[in-house]
Tab-separated table of C-alpha atoms in Angstrom:
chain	number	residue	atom	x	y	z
A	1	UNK	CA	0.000	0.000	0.000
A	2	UNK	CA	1.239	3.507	-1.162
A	3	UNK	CA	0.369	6.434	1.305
A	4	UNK	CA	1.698	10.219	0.925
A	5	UNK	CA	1.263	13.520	1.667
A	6	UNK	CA	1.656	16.478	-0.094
A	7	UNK	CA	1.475	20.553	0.265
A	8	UNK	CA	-0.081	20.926	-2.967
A	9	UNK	CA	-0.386	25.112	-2.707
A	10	UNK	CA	-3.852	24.991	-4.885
A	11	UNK	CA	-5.053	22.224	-6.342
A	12	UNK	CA	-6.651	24.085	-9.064
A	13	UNK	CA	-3.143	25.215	-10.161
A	14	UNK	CA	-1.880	22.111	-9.650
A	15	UNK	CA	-4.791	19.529	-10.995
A	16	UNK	CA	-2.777	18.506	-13.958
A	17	UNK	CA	0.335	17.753	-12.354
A	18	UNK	CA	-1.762	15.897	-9.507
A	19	UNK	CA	-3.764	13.486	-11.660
A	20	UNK	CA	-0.292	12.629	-14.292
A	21	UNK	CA	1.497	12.409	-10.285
A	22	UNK	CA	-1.097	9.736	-9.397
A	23	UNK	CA	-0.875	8.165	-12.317
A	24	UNK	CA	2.956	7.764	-12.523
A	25	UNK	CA	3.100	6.907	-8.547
A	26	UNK	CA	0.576	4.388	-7.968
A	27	UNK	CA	-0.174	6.345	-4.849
A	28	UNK	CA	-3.333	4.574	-3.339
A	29	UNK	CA	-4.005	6.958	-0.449
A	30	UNK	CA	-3.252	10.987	-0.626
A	31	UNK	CA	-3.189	12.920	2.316
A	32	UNK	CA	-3.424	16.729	0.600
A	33	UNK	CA	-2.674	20.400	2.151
A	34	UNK	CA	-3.357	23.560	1.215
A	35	UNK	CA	-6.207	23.227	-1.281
A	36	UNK	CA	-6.565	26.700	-1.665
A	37	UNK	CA	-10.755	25.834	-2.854
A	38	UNK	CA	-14.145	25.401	-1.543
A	39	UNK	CA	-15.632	22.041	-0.718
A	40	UNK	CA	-17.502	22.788	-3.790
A	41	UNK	CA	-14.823	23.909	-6.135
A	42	UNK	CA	-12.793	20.415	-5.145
A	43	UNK	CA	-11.982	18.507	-8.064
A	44	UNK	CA	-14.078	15.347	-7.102
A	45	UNK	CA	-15.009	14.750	-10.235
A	46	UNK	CA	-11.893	14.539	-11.723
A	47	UNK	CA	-10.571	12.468	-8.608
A	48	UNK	CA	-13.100	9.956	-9.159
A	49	UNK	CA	-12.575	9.648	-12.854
A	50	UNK	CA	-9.039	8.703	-11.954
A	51	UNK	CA	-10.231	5.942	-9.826
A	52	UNK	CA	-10.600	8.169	-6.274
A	53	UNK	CA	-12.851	8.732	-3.909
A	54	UNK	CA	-12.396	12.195	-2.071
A	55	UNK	CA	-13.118	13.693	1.807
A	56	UNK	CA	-12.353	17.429	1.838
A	57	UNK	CA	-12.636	19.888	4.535
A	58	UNK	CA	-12.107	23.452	2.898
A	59	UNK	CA	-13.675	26.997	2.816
A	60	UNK	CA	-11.797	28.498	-0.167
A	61	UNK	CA	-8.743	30.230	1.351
A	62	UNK	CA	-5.044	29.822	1.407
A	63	UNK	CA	-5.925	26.305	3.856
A	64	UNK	CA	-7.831	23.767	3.261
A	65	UNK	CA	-6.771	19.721	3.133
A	66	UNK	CA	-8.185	16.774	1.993
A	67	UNK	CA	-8.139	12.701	1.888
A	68	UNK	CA	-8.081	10.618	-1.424
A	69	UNK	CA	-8.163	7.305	-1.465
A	70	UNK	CA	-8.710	4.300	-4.203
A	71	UNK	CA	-8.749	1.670	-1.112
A	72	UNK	CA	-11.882	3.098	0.395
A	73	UNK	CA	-12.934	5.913	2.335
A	74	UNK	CA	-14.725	5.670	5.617
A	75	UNK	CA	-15.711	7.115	9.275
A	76	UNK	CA	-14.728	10.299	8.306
A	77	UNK	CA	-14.400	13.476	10.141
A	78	UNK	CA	-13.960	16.755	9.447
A	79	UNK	CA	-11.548	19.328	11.652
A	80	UNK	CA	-10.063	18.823	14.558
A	81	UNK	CA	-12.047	17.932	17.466
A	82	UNK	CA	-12.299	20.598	20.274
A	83	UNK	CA	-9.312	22.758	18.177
A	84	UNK	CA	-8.858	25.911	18.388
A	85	UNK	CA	-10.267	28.975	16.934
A	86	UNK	CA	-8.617	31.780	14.829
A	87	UNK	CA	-10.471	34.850	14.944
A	88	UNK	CA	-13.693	33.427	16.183
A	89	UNK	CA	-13.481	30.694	13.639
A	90	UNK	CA	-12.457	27.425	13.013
A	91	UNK	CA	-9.946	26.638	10.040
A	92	UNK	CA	-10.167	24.260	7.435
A	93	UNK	CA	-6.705	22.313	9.064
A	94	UNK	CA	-7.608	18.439	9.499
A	95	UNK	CA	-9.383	15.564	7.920
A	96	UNK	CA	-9.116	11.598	9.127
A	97	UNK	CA	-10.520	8.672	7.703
A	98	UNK	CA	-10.277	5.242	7.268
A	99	UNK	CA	-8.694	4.098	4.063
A	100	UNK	CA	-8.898	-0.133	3.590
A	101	UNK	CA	-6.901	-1.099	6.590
A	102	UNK	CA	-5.657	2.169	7.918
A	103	UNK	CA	-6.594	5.010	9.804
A	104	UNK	CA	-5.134	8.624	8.610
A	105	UNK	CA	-5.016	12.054	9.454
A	106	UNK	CA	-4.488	14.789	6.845
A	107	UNK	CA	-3.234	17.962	8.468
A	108	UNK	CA	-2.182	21.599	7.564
A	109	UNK	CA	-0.506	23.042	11.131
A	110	UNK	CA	-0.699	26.504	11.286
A	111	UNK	CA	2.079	28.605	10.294
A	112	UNK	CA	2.429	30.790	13.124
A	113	UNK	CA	3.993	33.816	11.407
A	114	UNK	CA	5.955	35.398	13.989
A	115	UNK	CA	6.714	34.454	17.495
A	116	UNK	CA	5.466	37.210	18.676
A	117	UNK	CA	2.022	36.858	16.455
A	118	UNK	CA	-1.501	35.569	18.027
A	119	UNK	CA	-1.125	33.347	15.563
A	120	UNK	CA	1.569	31.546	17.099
A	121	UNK	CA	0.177	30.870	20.136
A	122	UNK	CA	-2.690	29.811	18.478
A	123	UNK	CA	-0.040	27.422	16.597
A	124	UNK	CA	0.784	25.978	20.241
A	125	UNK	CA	-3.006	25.579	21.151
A	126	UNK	CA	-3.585	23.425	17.718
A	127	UNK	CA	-0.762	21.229	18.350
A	128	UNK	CA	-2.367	20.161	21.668
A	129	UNK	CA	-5.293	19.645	20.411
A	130	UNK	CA	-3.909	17.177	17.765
A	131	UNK	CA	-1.947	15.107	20.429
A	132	UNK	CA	-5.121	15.340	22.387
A	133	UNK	CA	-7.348	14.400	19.139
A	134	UNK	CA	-5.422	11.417	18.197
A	135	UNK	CA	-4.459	9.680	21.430
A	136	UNK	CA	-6.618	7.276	21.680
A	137	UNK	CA	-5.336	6.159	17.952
A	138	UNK	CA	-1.944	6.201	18.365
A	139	UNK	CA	-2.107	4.273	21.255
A	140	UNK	CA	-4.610	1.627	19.063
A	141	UNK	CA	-3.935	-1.987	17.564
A	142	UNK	CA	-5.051	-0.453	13.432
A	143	UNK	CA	-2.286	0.969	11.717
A	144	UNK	CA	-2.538	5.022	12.044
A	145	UNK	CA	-0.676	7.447	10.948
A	146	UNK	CA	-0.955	11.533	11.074
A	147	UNK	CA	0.560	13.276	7.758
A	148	UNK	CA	0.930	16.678	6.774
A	149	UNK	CA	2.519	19.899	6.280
A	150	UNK	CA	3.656	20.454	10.332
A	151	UNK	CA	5.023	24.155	9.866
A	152	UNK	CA	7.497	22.752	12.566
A	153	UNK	CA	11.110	21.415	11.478
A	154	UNK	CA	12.059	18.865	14.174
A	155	UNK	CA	15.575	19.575	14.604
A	156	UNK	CA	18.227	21.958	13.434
A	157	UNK	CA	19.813	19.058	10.577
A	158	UNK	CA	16.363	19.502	9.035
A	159	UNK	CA	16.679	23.430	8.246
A	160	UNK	CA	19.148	24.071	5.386
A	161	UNK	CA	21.316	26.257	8.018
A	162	UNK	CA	19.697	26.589	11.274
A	163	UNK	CA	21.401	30.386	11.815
A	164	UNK	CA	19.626	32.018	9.446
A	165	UNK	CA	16.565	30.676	11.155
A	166	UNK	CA	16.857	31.377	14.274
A	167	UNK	CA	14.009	33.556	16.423
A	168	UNK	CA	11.592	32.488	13.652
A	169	UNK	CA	8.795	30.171	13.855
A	170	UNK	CA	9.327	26.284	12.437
A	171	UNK	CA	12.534	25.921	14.615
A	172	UNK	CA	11.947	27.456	18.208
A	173	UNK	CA	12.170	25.078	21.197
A	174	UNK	CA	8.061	25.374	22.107
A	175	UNK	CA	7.051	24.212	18.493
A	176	UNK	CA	9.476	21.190	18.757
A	177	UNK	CA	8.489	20.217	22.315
A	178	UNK	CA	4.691	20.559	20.651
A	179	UNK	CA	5.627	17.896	18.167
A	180	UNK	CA	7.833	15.877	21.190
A	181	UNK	CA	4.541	15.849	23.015
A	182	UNK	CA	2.518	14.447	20.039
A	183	UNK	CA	5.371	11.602	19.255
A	184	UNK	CA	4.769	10.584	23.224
A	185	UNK	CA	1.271	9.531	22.348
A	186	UNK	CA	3.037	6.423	20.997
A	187	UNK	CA	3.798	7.860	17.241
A	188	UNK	CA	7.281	7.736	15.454
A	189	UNK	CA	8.759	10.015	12.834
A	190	UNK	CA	8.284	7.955	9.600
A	191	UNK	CA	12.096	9.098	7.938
A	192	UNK	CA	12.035	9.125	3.980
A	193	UNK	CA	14.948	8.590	2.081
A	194	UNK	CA	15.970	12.261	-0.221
A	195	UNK	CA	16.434	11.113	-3.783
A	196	UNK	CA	19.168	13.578	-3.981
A	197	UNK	CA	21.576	15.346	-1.510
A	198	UNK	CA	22.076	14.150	1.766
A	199	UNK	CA	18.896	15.294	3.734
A	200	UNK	CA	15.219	14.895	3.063
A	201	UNK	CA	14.135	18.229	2.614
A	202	UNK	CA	10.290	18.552	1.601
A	203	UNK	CA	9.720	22.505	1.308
A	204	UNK	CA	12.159	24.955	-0.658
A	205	UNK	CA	10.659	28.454	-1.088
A	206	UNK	CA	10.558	29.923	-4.584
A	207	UNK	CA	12.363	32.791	-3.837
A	208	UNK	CA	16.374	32.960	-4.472
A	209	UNK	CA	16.542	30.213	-6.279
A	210	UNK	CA	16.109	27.468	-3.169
A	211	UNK	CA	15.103	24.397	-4.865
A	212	UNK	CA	18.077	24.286	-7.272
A	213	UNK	CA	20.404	25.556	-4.593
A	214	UNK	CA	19.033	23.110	-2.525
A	215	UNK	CA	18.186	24.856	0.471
A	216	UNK	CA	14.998	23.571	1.879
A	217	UNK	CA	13.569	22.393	5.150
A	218	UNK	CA	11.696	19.353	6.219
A	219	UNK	CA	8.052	20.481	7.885
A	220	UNK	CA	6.333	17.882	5.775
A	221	UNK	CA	5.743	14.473	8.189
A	222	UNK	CA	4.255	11.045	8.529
A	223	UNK	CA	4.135	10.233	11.874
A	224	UNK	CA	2.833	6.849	12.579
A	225	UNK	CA	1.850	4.564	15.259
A	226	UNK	CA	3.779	0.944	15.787
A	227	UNK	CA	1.374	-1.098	13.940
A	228	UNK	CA	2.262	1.623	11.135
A	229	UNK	CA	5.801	1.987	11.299
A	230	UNK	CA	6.231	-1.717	11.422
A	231	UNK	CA	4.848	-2.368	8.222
A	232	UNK	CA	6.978	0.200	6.874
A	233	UNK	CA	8.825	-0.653	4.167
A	234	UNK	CA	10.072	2.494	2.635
A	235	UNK	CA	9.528	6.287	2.523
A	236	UNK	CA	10.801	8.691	0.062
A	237	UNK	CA	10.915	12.585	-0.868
A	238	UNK	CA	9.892	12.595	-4.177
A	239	UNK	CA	11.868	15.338	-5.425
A	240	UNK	CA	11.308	15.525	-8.822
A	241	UNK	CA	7.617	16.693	-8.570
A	242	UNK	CA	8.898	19.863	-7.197
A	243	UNK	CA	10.959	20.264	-10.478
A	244	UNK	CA	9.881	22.338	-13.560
A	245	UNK	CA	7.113	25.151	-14.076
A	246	UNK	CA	3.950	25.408	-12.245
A	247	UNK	CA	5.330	22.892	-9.178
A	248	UNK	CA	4.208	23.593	-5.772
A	249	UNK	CA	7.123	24.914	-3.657
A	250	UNK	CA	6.680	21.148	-1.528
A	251	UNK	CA	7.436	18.115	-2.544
A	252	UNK	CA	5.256	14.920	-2.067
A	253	UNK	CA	6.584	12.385	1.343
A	254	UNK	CA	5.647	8.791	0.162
A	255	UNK	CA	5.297	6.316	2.082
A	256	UNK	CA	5.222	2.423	1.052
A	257	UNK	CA	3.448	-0.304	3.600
A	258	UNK	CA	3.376	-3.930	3.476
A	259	UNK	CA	-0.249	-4.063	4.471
């Protein structure tokens, strides 16, 4: 079974290159972020001409994620459970569902903008409400596995150089002991292999010429529980779908299961 997750920074944009990727891949469950579309703009139709079923939770701005699957699609629910709100509402930033003989959570952590910024606490507050949403299934005999764009690079060798970073959001000790706390629940850090270079990087901004220059960070994650991670049997940045015009400034985490 093939499982990833990817930033795709609108799927509108990126519909073309999404269907060819699923095509090419053989991906059989997709954990998406950053839609960028209404529930009713999503491209179900497409999706399910391709052989997938879709669950998205969206309301049209930059967030947004969403669950396809071609090994079913079940017990689904929408947001986080008892999260947090951003300006008196709640975000489009979570989906789970059960897809054949896994559970999965699709996830889009805030970003948190400055440290200083409401919307970093509010950051901090999401985070424990995911560990708090997902304990029960981490802890759980059914392979489960939370994936998503994190916002949060877990330690300093997964920033291309941790200097230039530091004082900013993604790297500061509160957000890492945030994603310590959710790991405790009984989930590990599912580490894919980079197809070039010598770290896994999943995000390169398009500015200065990153991607080429190869200085990215790694905020995209599957964190899984032990019935997950032990049917691991390999994970990968696929690097090349960030390559060429019209790519989303992440690359897709795959993960391959012998379920």
């Amino acid at each position: 079974m093939r499982i990833a997750t990817w930033n795709v920074n609108s799927i509108t944009a990126r519909l073309p290159r999404l269907l060819a990727w699923l095509e090419s891949s053989g991906t059989d469950v997709l954990c998406l972020q950053e839609t960028k579309c209404t529930a009713e703009q999503f491209p179900a139709d497409a999706l399910r001409e391709a052989g997938y079923e879709s669950a998205v939770n969206a309301n049209g701005r930059w967030n947004g994620v969403a669950l396809i699957s071609r090994a079913g699609l079940s017990d689904i629910v929408l947001g986080l459970p008892e999260g947090p709100a951003y300006e008196d509402a709640q975000e489009p930033r979570a989906i789970s569902a059960t897809c054949g003989p896994v559970r999965l959570w699709s996830v889009y952590v805030p970003n948190g903008r400055e440290v200083a910024h409401e919307h970093y606490a509010y950051k901090l507050r999401w985070l424990e409400a995911l560990r708090k949403a997902v304990a029960a299934d981490a802890a759980g005999a059914v392979p489960f596995a939370v994936l998503g764009d994190f916002n949060v690079a877990p330690t300093d060798e997964d920033v291309w150089d941790p200097a230039l970073f530091e004082g900013a959001t993604h790297v500061t000790p509160a957000e890492r002991e945030a994603l310590a706390a959710l790991r405790a629940e009984g989930l590990s850090d599912v580490m894919p292999r980079p197809l070039k270079y010598d770290r896994p990087y999943t995000f390169w901004d398009y500015r200065e010429l990153r991607f080429p220059k190869n200085k990215g960070m790694r905020i995209d994650l599957a964190y899984g529980n032990a019935p997950f991670t032990a049917a691991v049997k390999d994970s990968y940045v696929d690097r090349e779908e960030r390559k060429g015009k019209g790519a989303s400034d992440h690359a897709p985490v795959v993960v391959d299961l012998d379920l």
